[in-house]
PDB file of N, CA and C in Angstrom:
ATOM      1  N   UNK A1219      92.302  76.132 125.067  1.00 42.00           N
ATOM      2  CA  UNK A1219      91.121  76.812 124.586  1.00 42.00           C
ATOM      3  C   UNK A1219      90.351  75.910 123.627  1.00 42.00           C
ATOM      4  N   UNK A1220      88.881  76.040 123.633  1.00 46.00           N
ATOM      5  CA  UNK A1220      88.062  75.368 122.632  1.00 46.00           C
ATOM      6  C   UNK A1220      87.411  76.124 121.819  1.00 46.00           C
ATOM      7  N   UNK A1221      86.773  75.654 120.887  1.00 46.00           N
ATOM      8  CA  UNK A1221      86.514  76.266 119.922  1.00 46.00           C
ATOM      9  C   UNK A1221      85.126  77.409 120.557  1.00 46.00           C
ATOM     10  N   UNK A1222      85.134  77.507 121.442  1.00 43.00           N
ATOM     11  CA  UNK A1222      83.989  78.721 121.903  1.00 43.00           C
ATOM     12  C   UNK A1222      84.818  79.926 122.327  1.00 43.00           C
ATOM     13  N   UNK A1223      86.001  79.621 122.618  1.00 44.00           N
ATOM     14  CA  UNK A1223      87.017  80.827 123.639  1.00 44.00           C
ATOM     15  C   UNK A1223      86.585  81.564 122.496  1.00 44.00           C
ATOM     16  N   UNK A1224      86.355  82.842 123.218  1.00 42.00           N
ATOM     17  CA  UNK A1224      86.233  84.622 122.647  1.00 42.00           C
ATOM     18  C   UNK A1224      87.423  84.796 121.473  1.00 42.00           C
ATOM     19  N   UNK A1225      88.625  84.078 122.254  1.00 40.00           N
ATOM     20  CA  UNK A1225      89.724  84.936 121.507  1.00 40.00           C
ATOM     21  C   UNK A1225      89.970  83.734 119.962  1.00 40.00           C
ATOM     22  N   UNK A1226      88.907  82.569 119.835  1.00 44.00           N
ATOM     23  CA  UNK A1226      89.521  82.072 118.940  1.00 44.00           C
ATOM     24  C   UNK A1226      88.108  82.209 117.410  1.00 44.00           C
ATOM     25  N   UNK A1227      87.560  83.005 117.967  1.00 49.00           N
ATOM     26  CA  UNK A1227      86.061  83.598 116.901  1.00 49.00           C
ATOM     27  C   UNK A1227      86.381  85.011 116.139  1.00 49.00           C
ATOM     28  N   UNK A1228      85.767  84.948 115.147  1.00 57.00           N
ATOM     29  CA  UNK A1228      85.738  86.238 114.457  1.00 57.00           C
ATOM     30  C   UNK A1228      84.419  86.789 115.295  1.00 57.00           C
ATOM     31  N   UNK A1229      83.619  86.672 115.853  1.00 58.00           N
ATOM     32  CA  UNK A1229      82.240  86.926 115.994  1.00 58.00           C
ATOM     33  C   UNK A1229      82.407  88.099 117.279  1.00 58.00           C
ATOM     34  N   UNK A1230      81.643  88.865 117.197  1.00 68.00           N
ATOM     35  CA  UNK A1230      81.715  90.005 117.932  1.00 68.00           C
ATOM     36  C   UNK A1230      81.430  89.951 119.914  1.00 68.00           C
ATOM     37  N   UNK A1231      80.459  88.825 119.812  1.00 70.00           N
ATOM     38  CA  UNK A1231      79.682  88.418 121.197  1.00 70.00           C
ATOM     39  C   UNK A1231      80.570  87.111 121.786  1.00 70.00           C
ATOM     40  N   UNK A1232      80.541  86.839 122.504  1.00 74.00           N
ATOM     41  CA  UNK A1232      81.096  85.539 123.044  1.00 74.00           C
ATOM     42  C   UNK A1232      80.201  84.306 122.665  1.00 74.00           C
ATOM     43  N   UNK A1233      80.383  83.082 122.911  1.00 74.00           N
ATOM     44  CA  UNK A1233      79.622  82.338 122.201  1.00 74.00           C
ATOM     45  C   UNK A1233      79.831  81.303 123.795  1.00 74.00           C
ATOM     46  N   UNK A1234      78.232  80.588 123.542  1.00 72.00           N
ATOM     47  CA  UNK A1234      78.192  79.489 124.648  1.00 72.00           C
ATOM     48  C   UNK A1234      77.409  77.979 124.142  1.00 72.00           C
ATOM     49  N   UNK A1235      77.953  77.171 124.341  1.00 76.00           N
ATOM     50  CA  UNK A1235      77.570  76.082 123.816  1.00 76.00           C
ATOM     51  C   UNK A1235      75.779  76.001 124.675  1.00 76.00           C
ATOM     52  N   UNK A1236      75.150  75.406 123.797  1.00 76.00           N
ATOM     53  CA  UNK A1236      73.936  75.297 124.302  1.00 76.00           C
ATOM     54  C   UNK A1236      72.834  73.852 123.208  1.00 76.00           C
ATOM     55  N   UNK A1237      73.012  72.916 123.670  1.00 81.00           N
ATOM     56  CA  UNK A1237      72.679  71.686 122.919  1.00 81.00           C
ATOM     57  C   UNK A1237      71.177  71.659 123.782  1.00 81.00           C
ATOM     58  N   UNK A1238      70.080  72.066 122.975  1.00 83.00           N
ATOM     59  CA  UNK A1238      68.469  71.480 123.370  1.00 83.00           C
ATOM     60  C   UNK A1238      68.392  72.318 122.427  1.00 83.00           C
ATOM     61  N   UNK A1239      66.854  71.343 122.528  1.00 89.00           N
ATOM     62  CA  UNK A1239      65.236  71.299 121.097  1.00 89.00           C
ATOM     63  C   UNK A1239      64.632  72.923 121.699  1.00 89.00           C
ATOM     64  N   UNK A1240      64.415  73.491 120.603  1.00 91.00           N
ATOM     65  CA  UNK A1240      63.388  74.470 120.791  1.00 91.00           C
ATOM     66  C   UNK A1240      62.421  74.268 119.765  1.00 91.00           C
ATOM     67  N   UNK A1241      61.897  75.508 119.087  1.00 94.00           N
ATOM     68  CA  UNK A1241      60.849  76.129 118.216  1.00 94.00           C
ATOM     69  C   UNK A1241      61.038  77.200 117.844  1.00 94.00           C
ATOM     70  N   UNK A1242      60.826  77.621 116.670  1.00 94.00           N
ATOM     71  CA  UNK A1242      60.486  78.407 115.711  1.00 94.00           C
ATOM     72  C   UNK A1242      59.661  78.726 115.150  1.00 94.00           C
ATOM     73  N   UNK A1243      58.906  79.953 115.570  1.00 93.00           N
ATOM     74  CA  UNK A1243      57.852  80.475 114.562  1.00 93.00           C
ATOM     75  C   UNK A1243      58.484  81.175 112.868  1.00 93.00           C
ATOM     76  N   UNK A1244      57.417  81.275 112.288  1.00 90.00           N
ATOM     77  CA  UNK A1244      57.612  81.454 110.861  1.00 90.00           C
ATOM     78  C   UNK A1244      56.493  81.517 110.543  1.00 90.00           C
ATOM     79  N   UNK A1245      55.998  82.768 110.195  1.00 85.00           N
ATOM     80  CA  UNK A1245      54.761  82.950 109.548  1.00 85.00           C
ATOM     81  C   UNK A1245      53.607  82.243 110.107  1.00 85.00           C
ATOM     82  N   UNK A1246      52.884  81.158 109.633  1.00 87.00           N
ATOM     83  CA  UNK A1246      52.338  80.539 110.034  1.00 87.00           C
ATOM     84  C   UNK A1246      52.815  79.125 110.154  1.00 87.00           C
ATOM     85  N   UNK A1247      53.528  79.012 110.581  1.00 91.00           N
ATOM     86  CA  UNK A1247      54.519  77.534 110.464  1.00 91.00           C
ATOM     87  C   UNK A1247      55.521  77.474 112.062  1.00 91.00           C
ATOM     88  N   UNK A1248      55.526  76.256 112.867  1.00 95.00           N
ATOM     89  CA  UNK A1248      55.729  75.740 113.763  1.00 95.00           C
ATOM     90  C   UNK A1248      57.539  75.161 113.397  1.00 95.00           C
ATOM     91  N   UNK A1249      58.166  75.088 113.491  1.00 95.00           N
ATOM     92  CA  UNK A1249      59.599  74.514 113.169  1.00 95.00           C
ATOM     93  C   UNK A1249      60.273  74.156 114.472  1.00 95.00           C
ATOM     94  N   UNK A1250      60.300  72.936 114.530  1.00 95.00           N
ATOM     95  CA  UNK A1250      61.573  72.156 115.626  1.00 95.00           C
ATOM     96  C   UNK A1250      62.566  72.505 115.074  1.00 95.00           C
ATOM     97  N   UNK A1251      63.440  72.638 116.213  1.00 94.00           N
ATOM     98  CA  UNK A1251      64.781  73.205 115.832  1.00 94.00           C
ATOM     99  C   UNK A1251      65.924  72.782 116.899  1.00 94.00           C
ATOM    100  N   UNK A1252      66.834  72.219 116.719  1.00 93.00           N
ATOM    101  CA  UNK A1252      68.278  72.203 118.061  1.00 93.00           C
ATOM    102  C   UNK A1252      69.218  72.870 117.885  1.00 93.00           C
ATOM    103  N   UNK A1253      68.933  73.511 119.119  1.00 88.00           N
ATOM    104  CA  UNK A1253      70.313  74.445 118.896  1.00 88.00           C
ATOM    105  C   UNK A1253      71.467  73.835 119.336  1.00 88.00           C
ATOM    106  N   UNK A1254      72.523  75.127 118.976  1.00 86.00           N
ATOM    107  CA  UNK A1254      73.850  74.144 118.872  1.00 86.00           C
ATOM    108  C   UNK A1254      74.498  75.636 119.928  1.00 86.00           C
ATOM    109  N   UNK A1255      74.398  76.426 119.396  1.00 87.00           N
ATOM    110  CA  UNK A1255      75.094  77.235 120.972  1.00 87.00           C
ATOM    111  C   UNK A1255      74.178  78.790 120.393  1.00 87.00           C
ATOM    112  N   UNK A1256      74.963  79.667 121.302  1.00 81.00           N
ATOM    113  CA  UNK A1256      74.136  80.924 121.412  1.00 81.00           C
ATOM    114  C   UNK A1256      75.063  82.198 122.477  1.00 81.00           C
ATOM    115  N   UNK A1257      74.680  83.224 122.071  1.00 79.00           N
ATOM    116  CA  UNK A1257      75.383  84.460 122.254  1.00 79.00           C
ATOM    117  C   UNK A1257      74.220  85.432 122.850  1.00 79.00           C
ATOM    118  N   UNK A1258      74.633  86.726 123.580  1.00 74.00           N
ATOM    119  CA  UNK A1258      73.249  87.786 123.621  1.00 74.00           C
ATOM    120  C   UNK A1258      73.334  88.525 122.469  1.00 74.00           C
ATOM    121  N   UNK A1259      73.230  88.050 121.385  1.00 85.00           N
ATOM    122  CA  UNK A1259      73.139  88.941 120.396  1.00 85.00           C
ATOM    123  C   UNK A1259      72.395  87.811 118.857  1.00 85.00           C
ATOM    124  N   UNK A1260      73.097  86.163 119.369  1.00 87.00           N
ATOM    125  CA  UNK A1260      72.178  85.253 118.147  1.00 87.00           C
ATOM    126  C   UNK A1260      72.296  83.551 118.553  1.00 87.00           C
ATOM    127  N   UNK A1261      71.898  82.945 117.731  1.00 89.00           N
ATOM    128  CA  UNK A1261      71.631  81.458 118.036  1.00 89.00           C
ATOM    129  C   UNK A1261      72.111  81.010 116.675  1.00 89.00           C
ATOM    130  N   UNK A1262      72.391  79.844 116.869  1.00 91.00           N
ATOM    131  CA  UNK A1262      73.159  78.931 115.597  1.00 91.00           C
ATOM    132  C   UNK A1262      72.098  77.297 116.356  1.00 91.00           C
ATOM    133  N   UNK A1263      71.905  76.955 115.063  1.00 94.00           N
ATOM    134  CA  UNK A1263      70.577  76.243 115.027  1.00 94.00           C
ATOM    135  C   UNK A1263      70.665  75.391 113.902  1.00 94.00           C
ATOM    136  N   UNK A1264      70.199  73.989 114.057  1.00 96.00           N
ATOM    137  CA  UNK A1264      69.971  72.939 113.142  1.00 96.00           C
ATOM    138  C   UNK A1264      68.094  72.891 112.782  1.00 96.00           C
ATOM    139  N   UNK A1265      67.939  72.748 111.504  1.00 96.00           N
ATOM    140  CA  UNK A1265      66.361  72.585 111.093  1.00 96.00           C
ATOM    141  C   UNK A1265      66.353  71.442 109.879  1.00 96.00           C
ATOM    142  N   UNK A1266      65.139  70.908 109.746  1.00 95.00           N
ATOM    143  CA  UNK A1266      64.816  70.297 108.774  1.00 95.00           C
ATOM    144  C   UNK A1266      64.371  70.839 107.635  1.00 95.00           C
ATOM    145  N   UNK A1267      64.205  72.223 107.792  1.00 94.00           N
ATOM    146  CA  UNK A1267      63.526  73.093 106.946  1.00 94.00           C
ATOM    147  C   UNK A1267      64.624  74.313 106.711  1.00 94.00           C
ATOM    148  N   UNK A1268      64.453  74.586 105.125  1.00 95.00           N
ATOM    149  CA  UNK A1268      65.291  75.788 104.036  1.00 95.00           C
ATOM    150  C   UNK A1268      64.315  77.233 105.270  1.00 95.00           C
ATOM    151  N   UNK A1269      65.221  78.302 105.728  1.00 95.00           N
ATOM    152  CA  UNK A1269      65.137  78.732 106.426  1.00 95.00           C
ATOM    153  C   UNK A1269      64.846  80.336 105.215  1.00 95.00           C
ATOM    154  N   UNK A1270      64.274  80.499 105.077  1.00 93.00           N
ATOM    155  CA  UNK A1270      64.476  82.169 104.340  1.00 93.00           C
ATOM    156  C   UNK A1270      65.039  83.401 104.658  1.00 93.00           C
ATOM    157  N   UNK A1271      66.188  83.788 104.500  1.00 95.00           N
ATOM    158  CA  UNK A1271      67.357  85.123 104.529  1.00 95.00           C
ATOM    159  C   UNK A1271      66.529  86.050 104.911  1.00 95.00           C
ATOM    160  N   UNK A1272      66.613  86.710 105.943  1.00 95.00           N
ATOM    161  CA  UNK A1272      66.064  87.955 106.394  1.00 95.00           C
ATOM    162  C   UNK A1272      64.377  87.975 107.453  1.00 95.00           C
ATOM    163  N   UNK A1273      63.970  86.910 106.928  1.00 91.00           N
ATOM    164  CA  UNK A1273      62.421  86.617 108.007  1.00 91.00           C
ATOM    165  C   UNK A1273      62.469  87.291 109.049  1.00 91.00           C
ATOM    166  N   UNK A1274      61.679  87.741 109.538  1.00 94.00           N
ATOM    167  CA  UNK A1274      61.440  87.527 111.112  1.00 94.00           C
ATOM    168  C   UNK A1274      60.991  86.500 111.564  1.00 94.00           C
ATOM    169  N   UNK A1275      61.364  86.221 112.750  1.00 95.00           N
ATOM    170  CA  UNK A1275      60.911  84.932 113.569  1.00 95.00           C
ATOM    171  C   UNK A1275      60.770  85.344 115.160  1.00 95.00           C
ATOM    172  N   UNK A1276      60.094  84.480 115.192  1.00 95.00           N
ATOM    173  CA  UNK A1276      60.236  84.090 117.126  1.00 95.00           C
ATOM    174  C   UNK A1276      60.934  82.479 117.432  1.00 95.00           C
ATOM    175  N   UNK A1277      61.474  82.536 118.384  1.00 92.00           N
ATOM    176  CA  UNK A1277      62.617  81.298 118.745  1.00 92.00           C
ATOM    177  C   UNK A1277      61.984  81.063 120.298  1.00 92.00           C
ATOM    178  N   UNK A1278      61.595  79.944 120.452  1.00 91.00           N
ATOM    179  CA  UNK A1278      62.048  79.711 121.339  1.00 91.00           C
ATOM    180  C   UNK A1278      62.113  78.618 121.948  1.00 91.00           C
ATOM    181  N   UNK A1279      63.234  78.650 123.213  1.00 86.00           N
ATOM    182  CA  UNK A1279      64.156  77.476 123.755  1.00 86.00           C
ATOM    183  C   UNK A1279      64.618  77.947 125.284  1.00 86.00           C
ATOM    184  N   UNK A1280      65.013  76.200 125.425  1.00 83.00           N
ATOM    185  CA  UNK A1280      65.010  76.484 127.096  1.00 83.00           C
ATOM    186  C   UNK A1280      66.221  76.276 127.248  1.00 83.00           C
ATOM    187  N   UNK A1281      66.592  77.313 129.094  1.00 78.00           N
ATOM    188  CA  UNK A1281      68.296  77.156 129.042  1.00 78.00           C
ATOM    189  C   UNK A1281      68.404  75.790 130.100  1.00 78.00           C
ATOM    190  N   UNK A1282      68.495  74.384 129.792  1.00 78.00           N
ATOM    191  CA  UNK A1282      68.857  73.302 130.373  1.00 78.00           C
ATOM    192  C   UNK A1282      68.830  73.014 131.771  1.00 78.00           C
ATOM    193  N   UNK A1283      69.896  74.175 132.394  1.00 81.00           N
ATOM    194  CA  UNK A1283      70.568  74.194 133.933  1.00 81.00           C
ATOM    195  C   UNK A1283      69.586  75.212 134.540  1.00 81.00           C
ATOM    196  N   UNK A1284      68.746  75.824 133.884  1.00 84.00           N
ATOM    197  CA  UNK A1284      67.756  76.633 134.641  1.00 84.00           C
ATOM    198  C   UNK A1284      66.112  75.975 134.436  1.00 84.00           C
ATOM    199  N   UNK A1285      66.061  75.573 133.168  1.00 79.00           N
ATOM    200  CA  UNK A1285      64.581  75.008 132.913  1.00 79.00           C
ATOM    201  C   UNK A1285      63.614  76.672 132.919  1.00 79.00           C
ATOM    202  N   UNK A1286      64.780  77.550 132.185  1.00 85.00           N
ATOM    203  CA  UNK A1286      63.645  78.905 131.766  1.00 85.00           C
ATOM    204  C   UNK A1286      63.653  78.976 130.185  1.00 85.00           C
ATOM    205  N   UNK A1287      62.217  79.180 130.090  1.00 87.00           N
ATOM    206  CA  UNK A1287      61.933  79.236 128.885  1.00 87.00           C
ATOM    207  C   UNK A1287      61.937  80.662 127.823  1.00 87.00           C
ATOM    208  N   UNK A1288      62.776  80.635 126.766  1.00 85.00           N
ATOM    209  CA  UNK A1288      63.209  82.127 126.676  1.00 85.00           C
ATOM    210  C   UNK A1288      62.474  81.921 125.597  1.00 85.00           C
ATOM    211  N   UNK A1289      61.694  83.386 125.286  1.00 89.00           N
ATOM    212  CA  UNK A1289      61.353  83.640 123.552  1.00 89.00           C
ATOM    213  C   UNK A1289      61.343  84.636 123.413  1.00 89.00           C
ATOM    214  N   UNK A1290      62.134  84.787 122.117  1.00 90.00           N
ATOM    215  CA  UNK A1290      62.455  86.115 121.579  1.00 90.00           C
ATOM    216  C   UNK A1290      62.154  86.192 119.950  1.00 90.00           C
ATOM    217  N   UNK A1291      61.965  87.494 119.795  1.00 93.00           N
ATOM    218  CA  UNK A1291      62.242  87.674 118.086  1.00 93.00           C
ATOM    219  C   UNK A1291      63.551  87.959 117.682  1.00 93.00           C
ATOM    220  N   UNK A1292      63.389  87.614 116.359  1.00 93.00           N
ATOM    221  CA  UNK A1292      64.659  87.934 115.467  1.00 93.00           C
ATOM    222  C   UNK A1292      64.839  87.286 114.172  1.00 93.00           C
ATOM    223  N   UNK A1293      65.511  87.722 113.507  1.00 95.00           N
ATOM    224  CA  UNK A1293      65.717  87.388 111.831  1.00 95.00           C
ATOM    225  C   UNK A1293      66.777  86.325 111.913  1.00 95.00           C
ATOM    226  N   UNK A1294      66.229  85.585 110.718  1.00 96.00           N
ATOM    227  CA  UNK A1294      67.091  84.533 109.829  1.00 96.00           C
ATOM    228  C   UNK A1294      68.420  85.321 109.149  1.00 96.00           C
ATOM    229  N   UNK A1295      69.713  85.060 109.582  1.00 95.00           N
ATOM    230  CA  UNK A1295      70.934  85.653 108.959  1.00 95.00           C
ATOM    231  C   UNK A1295      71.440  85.157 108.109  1.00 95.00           C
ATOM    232  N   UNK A1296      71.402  83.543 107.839  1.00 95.00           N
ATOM    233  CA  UNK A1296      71.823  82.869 106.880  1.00 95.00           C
ATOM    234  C   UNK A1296      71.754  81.224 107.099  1.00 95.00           C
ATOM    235  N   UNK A1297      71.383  80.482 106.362  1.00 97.00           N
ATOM    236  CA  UNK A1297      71.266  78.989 106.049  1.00 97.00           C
ATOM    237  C   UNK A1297      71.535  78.352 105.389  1.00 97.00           C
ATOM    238  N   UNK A1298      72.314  76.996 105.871  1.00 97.00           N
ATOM    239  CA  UNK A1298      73.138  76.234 104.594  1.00 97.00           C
ATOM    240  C   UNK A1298      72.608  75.260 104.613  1.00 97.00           C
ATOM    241  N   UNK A1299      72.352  74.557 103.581  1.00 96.00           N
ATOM    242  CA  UNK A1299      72.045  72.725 103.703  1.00 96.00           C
ATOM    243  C   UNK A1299      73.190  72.096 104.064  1.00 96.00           C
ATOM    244  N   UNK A1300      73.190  71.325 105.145  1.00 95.00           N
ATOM    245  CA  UNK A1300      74.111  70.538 105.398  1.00 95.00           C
ATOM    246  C   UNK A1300      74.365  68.824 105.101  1.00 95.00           C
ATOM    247  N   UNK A1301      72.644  69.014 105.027  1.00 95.00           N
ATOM    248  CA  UNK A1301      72.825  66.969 104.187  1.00 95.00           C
ATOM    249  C   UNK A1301      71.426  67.469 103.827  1.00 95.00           C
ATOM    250  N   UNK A1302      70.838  66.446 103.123  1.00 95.00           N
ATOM    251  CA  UNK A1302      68.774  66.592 102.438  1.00 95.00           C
ATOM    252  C   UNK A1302      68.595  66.796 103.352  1.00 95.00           C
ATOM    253  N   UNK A1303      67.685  67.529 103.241  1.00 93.00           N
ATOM    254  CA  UNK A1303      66.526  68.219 104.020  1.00 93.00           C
ATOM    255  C   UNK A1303      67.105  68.269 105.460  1.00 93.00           C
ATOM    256  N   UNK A1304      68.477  68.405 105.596  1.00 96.00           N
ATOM    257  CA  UNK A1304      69.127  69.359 107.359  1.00 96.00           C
ATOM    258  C   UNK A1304      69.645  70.350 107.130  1.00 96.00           C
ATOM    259  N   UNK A1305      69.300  71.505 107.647  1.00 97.00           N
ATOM    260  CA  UNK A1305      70.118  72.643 107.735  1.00 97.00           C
ATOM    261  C   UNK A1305      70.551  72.927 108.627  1.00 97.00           C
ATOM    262  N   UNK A1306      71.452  73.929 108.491  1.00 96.00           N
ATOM    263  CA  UNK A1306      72.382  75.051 109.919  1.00 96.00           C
ATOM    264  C   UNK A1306      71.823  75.994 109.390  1.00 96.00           C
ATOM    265  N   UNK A1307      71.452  76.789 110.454  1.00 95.00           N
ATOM    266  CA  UNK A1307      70.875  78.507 110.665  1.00 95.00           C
ATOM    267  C   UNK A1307      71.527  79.208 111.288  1.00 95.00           C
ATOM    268  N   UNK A1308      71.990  80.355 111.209  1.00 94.00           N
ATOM    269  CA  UNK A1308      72.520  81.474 112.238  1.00 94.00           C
ATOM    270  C   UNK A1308      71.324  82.005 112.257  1.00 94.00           C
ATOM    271  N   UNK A1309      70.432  83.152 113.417  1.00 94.00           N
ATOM    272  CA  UNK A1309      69.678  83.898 113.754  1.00 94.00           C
ATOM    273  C   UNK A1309      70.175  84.855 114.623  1.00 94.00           C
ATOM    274  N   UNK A1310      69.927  86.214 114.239  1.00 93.00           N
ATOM    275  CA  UNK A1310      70.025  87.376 115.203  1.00 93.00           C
ATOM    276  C   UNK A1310      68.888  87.720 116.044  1.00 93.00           C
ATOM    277  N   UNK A1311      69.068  88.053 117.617  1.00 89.00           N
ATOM    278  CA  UNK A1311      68.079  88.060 118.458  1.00 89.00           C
ATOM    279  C   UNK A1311      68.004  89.400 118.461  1.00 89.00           C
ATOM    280  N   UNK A1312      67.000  89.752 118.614  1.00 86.00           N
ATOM    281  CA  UNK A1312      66.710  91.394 119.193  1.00 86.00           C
ATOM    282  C   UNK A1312      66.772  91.108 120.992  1.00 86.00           C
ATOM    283  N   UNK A1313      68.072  91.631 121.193  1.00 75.00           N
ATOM    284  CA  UNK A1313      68.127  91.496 122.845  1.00 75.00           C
ATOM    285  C   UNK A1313      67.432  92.773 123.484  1.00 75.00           C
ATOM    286  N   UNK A1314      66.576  93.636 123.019  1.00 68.00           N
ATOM    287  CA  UNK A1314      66.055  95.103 123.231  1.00 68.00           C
ATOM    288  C   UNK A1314      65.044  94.448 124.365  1.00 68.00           C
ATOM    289  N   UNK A1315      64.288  93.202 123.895  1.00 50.00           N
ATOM    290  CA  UNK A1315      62.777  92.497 124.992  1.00 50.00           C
ATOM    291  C   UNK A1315      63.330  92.105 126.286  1.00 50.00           C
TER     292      UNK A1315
END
């Protein structure tokens, strides 16, 4: 098992690795972003930019092996600095769209 297997996460959804560039809306602000994997329920995401707790946003990113372009809303859950000016983001998707 690797570190995505279901049974080795606290996390409620299954998790799938997913390495490509998307975007992020934010207010009036454009944000590149790579994701790092993703669930139907959120995305875990690298930025250059301090991400604000609770936002709404729109995300969006393409799934690689299909070349479909998904965008959805959803809130900022939490962000850490990981070196100057890189962060990790978790985001919750509203899978309702």
């Amino acid at each position: 098992m690797d570190e995505y297997s279901p049974m080795l996460t606290r996390r409620s959804y299954e998790r799938f690795k997913l390495e490509t560039e998307g975007r992020l809306l934010l207010e009036d602000k454009e944000i590149h972003i790579d994701c790092w994997d993703f669930s139907s329920k959120g995305l875990d995401a690298f930025s250059n930019v301090s991400l604000p707790i609770n936002n709404k946003v729109k995300i969006e990113f393409s799934i690689p092996w299909t070349n479909q372009l998904l965008t959805k809303d959803g809130r900022i859950v939490w962000c850490k600095e990981i070196d100057k000016n890189y962060y990790r983001f978790g985001a919750e998707l509203d899978i309702g769209q």
